[in-house]
Short mmCIF file of N, CA and C in Angstrom, two decimals:
data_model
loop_
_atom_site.label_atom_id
_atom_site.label_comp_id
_atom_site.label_asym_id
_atom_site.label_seq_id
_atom_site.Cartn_x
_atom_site.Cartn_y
_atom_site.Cartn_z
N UNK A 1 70.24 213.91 78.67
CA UNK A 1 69.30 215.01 78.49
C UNK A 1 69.47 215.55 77.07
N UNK A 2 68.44 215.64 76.41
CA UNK A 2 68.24 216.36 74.79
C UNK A 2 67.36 217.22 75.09
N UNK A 3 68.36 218.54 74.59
CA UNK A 3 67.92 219.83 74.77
C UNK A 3 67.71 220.33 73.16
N UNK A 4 66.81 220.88 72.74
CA UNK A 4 66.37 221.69 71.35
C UNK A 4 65.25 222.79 71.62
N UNK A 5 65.43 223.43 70.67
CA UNK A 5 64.64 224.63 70.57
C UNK A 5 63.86 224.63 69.60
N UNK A 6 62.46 225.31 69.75
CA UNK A 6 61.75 225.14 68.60
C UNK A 6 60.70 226.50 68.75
N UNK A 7 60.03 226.61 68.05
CA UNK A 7 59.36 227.90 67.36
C UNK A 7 58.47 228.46 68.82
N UNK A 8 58.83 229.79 69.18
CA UNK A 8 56.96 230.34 69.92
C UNK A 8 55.98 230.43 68.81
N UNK A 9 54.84 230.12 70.22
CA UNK A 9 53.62 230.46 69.35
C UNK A 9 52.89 231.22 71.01
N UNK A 10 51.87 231.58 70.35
CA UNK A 10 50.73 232.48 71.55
C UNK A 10 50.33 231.84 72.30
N UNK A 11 50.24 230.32 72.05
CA UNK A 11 50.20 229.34 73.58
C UNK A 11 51.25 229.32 73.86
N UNK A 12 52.39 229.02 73.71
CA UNK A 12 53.53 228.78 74.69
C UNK A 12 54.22 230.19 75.37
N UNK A 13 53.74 231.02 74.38
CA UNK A 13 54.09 232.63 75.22
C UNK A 13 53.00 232.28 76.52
N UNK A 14 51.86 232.33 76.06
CA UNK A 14 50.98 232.27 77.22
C UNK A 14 51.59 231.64 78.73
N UNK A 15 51.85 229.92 78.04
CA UNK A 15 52.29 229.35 79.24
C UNK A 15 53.48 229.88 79.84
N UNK A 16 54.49 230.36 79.01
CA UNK A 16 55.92 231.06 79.83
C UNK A 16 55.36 232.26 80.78
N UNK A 17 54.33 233.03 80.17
CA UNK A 17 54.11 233.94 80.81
C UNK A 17 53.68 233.08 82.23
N UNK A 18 52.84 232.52 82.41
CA UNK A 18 52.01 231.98 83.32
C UNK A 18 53.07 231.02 84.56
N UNK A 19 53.75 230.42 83.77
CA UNK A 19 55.06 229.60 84.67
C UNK A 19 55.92 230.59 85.42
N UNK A 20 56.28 231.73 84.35
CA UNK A 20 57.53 232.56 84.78
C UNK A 20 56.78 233.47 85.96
N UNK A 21 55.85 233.92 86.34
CA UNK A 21 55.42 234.76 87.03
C UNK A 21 55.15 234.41 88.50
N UNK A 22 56.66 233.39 89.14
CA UNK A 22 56.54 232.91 90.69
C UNK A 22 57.61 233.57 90.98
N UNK A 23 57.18 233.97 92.41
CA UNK A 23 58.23 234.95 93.12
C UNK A 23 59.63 234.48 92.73
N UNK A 24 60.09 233.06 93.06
CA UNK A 24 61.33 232.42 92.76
C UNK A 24 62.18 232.94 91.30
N UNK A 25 61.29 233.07 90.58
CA UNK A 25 61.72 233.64 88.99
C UNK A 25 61.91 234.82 88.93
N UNK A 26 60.83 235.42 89.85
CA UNK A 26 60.96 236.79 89.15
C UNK A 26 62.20 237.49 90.31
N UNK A 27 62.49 236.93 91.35
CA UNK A 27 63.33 237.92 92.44
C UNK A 27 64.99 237.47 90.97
N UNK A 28 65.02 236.84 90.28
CA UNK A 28 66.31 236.67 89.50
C UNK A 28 66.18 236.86 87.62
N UNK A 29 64.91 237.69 87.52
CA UNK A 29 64.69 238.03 85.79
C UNK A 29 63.39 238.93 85.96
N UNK A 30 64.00 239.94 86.02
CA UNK A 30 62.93 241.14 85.50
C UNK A 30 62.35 240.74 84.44
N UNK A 31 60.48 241.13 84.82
CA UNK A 31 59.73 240.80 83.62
C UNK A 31 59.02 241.90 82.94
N UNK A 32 59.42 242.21 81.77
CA UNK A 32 58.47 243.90 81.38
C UNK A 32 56.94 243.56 81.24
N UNK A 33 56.92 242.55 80.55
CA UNK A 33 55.35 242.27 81.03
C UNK A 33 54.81 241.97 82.49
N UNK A 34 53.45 242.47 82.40
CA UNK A 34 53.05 242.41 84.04
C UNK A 34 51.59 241.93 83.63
N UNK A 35 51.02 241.62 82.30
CA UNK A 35 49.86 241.15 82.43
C UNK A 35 49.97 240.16 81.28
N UNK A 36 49.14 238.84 80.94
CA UNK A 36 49.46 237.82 80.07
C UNK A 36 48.66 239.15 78.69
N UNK A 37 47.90 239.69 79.08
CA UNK A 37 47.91 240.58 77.38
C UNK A 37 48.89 241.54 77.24
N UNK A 38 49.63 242.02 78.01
CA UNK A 38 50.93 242.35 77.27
C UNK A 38 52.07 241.32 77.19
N UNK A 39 52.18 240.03 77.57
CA UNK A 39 52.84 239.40 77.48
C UNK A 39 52.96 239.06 75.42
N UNK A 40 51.53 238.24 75.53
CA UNK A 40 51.32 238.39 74.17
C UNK A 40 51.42 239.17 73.21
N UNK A 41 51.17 240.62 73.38
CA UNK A 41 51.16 241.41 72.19
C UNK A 41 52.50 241.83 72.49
N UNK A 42 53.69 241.53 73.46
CA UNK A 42 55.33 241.74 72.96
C UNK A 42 55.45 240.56 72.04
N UNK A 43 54.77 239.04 72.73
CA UNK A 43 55.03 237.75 71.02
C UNK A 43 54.55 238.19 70.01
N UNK A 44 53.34 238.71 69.49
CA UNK A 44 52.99 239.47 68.67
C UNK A 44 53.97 240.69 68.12
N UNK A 45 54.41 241.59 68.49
CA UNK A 45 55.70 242.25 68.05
C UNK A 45 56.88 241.36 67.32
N UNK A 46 57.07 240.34 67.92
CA UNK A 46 58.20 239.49 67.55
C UNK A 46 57.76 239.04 66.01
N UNK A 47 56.53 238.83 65.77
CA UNK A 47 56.18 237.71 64.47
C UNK A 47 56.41 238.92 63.45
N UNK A 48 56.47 240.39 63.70
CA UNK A 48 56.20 241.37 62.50
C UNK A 48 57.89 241.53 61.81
N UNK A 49 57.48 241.99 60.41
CA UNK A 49 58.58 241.62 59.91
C UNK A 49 59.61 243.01 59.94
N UNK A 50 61.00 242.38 60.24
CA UNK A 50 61.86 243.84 60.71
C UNK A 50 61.78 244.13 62.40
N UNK A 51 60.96 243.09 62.80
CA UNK A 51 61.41 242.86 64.35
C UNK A 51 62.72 242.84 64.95
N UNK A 52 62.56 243.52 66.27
CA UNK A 52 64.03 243.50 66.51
C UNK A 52 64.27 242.50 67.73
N UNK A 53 63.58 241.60 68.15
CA UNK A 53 63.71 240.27 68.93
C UNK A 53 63.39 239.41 68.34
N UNK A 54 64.02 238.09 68.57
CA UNK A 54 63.17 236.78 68.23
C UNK A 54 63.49 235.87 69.60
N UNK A 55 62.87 235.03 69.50
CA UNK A 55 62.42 233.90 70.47
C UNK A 55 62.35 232.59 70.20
N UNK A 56 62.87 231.49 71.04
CA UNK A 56 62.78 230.04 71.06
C UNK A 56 62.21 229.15 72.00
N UNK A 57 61.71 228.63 71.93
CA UNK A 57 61.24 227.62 73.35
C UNK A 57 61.84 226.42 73.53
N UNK A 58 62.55 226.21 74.56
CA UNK A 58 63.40 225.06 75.40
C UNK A 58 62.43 224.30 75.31
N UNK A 59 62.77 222.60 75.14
CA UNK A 59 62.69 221.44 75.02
C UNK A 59 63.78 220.86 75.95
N UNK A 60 63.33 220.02 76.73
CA UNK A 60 63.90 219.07 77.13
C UNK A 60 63.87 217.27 77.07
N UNK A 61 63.96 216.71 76.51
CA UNK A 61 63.34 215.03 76.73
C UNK A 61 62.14 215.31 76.23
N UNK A 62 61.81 216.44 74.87
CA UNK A 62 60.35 216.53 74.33
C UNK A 62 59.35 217.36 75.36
N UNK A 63 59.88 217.73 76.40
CA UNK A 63 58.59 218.58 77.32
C UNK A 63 59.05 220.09 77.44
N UNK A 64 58.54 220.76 77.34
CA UNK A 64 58.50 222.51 77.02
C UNK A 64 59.26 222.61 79.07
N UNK A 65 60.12 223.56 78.90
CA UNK A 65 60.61 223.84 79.96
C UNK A 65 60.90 225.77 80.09
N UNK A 66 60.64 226.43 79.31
CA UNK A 66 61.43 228.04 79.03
C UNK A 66 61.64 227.99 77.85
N UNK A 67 62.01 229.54 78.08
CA UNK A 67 62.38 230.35 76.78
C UNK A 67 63.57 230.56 76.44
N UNK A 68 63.43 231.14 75.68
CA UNK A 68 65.12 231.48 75.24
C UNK A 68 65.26 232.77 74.23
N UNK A 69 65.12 233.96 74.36
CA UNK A 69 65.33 235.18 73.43
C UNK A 69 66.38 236.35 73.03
N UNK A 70 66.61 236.83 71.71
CA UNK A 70 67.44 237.77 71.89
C UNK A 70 66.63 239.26 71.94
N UNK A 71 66.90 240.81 72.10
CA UNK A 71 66.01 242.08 72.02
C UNK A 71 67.25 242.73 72.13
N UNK A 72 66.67 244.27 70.64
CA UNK A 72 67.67 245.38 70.59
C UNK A 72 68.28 244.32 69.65
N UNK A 73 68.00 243.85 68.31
CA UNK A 73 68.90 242.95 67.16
C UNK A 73 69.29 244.24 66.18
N UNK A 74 70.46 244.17 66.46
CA UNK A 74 71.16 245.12 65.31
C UNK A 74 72.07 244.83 64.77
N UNK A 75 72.61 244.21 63.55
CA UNK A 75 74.25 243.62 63.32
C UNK A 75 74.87 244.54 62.90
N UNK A 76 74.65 245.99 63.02
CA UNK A 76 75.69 247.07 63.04
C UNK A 76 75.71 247.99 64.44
N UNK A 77 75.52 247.08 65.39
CA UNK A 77 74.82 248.09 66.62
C UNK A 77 76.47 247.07 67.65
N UNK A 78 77.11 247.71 68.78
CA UNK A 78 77.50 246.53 69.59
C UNK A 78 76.92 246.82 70.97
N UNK A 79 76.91 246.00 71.01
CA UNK A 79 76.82 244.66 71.02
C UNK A 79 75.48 244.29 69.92
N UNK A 80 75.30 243.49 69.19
CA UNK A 80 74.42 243.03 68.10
C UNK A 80 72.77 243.04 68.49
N UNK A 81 73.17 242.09 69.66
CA UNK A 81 71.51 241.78 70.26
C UNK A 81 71.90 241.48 72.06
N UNK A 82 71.04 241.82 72.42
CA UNK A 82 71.08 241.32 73.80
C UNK A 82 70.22 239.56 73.90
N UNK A 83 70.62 239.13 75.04
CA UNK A 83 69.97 237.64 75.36
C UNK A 83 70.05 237.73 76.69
N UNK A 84 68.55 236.89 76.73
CA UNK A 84 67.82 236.46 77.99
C UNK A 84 67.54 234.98 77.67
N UNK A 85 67.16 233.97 78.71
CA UNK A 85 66.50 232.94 79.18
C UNK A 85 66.11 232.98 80.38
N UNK A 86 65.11 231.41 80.45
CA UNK A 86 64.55 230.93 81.34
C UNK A 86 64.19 230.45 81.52
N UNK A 87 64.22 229.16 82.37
CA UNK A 87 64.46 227.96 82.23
C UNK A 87 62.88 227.51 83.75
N UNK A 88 62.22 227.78 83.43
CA UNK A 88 60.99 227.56 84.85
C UNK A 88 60.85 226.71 85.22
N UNK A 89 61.16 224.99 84.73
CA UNK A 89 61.02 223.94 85.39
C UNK A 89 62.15 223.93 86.42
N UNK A 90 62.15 224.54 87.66
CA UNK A 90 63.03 224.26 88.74
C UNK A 90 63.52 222.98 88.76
N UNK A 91 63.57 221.65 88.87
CA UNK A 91 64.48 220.65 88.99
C UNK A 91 65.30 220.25 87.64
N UNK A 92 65.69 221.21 86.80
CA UNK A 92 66.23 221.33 85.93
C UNK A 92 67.14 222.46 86.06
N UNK A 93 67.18 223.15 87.26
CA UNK A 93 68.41 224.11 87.52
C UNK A 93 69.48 223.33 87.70
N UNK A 94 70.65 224.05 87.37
CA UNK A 94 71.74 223.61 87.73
C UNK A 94 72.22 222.07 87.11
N UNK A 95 71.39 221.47 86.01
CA UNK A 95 71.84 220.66 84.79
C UNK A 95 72.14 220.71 83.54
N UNK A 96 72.56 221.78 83.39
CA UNK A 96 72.95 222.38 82.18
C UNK A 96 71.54 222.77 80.82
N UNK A 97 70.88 222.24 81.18
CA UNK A 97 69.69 222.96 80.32
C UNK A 97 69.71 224.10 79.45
N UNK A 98 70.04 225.40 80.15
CA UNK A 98 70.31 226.67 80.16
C UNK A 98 71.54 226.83 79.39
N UNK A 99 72.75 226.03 79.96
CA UNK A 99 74.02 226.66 79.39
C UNK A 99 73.87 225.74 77.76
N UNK A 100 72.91 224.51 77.82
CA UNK A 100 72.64 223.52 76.45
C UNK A 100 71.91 224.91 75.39
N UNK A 101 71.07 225.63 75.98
CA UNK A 101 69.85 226.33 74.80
C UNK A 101 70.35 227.25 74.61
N UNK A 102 71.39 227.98 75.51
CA UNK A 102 72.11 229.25 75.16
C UNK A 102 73.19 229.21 74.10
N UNK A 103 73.80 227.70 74.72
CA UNK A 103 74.84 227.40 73.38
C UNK A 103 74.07 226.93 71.75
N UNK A 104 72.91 226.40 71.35
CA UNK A 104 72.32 226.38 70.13
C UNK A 104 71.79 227.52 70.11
N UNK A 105 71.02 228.16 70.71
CA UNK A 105 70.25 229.28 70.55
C UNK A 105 71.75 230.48 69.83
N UNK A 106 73.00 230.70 70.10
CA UNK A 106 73.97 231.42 69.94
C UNK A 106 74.32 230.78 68.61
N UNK A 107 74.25 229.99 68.59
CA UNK A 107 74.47 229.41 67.11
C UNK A 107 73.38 229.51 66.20
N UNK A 108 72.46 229.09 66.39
CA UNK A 108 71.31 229.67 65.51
C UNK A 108 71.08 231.42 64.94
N UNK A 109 71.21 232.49 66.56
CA UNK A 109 71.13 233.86 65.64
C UNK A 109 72.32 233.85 65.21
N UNK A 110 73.40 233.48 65.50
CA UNK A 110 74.70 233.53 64.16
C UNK A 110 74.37 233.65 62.85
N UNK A 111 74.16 232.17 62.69
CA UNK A 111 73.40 231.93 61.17
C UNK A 111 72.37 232.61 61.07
N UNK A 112 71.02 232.95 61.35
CA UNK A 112 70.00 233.26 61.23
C UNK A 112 70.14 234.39 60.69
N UNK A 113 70.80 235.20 61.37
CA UNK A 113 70.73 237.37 61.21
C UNK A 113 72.21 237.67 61.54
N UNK A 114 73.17 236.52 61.95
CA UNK A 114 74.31 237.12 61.37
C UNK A 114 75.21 237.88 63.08
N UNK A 115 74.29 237.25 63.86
CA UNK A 115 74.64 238.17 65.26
C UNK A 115 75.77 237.48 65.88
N UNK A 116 77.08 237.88 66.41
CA UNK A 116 78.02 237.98 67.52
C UNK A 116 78.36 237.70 68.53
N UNK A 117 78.05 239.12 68.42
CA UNK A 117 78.84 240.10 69.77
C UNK A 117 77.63 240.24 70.09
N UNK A 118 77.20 239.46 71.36
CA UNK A 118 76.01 239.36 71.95
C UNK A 118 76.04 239.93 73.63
N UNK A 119 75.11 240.47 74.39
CA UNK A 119 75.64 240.95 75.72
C UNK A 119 74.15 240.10 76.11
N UNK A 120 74.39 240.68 77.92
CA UNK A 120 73.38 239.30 79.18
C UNK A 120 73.64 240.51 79.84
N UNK A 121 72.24 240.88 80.27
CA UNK A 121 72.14 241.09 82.15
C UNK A 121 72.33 240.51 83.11
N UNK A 122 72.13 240.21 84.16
CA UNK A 122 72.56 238.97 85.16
C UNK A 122 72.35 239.76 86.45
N UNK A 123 71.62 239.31 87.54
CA UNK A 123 71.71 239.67 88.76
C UNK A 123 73.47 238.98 89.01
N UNK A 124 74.06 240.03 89.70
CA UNK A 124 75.36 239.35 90.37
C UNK A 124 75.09 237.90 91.17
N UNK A 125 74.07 237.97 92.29
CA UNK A 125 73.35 237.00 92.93
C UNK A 125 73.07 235.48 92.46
N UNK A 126 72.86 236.04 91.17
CA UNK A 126 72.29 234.87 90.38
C UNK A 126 73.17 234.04 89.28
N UNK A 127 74.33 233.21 90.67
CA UNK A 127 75.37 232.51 89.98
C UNK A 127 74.58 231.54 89.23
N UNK A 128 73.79 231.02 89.07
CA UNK A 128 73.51 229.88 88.27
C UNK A 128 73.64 230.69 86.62
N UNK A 129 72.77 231.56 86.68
CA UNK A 129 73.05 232.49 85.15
C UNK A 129 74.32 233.01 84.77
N UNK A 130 75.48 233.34 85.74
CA UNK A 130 76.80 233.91 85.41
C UNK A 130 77.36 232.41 85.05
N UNK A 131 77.29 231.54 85.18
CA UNK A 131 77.82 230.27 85.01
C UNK A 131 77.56 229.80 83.54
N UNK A 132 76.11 230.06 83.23
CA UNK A 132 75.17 229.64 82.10
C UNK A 132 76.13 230.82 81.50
N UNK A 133 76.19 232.24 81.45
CA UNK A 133 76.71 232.72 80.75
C UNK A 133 78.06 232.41 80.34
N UNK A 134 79.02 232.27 81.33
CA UNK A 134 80.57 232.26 81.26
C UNK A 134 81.12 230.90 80.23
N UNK A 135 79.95 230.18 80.37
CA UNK A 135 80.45 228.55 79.84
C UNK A 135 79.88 228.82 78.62
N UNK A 136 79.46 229.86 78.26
CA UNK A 136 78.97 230.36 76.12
C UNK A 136 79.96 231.09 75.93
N UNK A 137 81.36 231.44 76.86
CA UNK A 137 81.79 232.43 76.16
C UNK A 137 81.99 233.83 76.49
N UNK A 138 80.79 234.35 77.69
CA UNK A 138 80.42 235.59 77.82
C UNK A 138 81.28 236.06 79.12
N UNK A 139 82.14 237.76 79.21
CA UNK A 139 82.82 237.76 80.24
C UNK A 139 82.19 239.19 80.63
N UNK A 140 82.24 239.70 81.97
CA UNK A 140 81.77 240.43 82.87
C UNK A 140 82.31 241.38 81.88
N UNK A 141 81.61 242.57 81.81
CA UNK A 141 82.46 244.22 81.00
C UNK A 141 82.17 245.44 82.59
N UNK A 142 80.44 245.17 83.11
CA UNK A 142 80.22 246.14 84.12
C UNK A 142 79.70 245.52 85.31
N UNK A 143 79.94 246.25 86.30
CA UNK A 143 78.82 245.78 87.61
C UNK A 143 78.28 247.11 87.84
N UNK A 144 77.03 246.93 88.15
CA UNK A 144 76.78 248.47 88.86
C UNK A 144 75.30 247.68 89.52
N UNK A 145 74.60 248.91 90.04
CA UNK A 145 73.66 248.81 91.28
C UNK A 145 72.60 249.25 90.53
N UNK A 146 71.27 248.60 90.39
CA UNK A 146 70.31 249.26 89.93
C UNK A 146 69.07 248.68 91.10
N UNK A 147 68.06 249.94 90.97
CA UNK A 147 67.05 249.42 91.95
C UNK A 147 67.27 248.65 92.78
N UNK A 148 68.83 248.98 93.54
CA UNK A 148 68.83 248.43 94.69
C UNK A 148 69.68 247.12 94.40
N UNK A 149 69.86 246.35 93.26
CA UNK A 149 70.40 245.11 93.39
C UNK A 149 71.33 245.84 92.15
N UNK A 150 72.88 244.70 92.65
CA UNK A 150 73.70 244.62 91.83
C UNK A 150 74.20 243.61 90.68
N UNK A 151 73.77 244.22 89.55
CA UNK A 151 73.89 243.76 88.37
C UNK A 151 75.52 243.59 87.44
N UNK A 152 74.96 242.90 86.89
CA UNK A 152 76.63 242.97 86.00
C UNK A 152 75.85 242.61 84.33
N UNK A 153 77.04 243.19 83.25
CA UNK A 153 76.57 243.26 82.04
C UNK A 153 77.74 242.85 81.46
N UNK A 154 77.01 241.31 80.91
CA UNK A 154 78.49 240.47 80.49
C UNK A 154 78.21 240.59 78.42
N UNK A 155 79.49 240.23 78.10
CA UNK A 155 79.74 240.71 76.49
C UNK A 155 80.37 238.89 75.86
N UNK A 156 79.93 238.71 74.78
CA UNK A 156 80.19 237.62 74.32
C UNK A 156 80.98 238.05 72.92
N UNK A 157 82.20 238.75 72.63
CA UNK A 157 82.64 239.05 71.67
C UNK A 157 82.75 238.13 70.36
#
């Protein structure tokens, strides 16, 4: 499996938006967008300059599979930036995909802007992501309960 990352654009936001929005995804990654035009005009935020997220799109074997982003980029802030993924082609769970784009993607904002000390949300529930996280590096700091489900907020020093 060859995993790389390569640039968003307003179609592939589109399509993440459009993939990511099945019950299966969303009961394990809160989505702040709730309509594909705000989906877009948060990618649109990203392209302006002095943005404080950027974004990558997963490749697998050459076929678009998820995203991959950091939000809240500050290299005097700690934790630096927060990170999310998501990986929507289901028969690609649980093959390292995720823990492959998290580990270049962590290397890239290194170099890129200089970022760290990076932190992850994580449903507790959602061992496949504590796994993806733990194998970059990243270790539990909190658990607590929000809206009902219990979360944990892991730190990648």
């Amino acid at each position: 499996m060859t995993v790389t990352l390569r640039d968003r654009t307003g179609d592939t936001a589109a399509i993440y938006f459009r993939r990511a929005c099945v019950p299966v995804i969303q009961q394990t990654l809160p989505q702040k967008a709730r309509t594909l035009e705000e989906a877009l005009e948060a990618f649109r935020e990203t392209r302006k300059p002095g943005a404080k997220s950027f974004g990558r799109t997963i490749y697998v074997d050459g076929q678009y599979v998820g995203d991959i982003w950091c939000y809240g980029m500050d290299p005097s802030g700690d934790p630096q930036a927060m990170v999310s993924y998501c990986v929507f082609e289901q028969e690609l769970w649980g093959k390292g995909a995720a823990t492959a784009s998290l580990r270049l993607f962590l290397q890239e904002i290194g170099e890129r802007f200089g970022l760290k000390r990076v932190g992850a949300f994580t449903f507790l529930a959602n061992v496949g992501s504590i796994r993806v996280l733990e194998r970059n590096g990243f270790h539990l700091q909190e658990s607590f309960v929000e809206d009902g489900l219990e979360s944990g907020y892991y730190l990648r020093p």
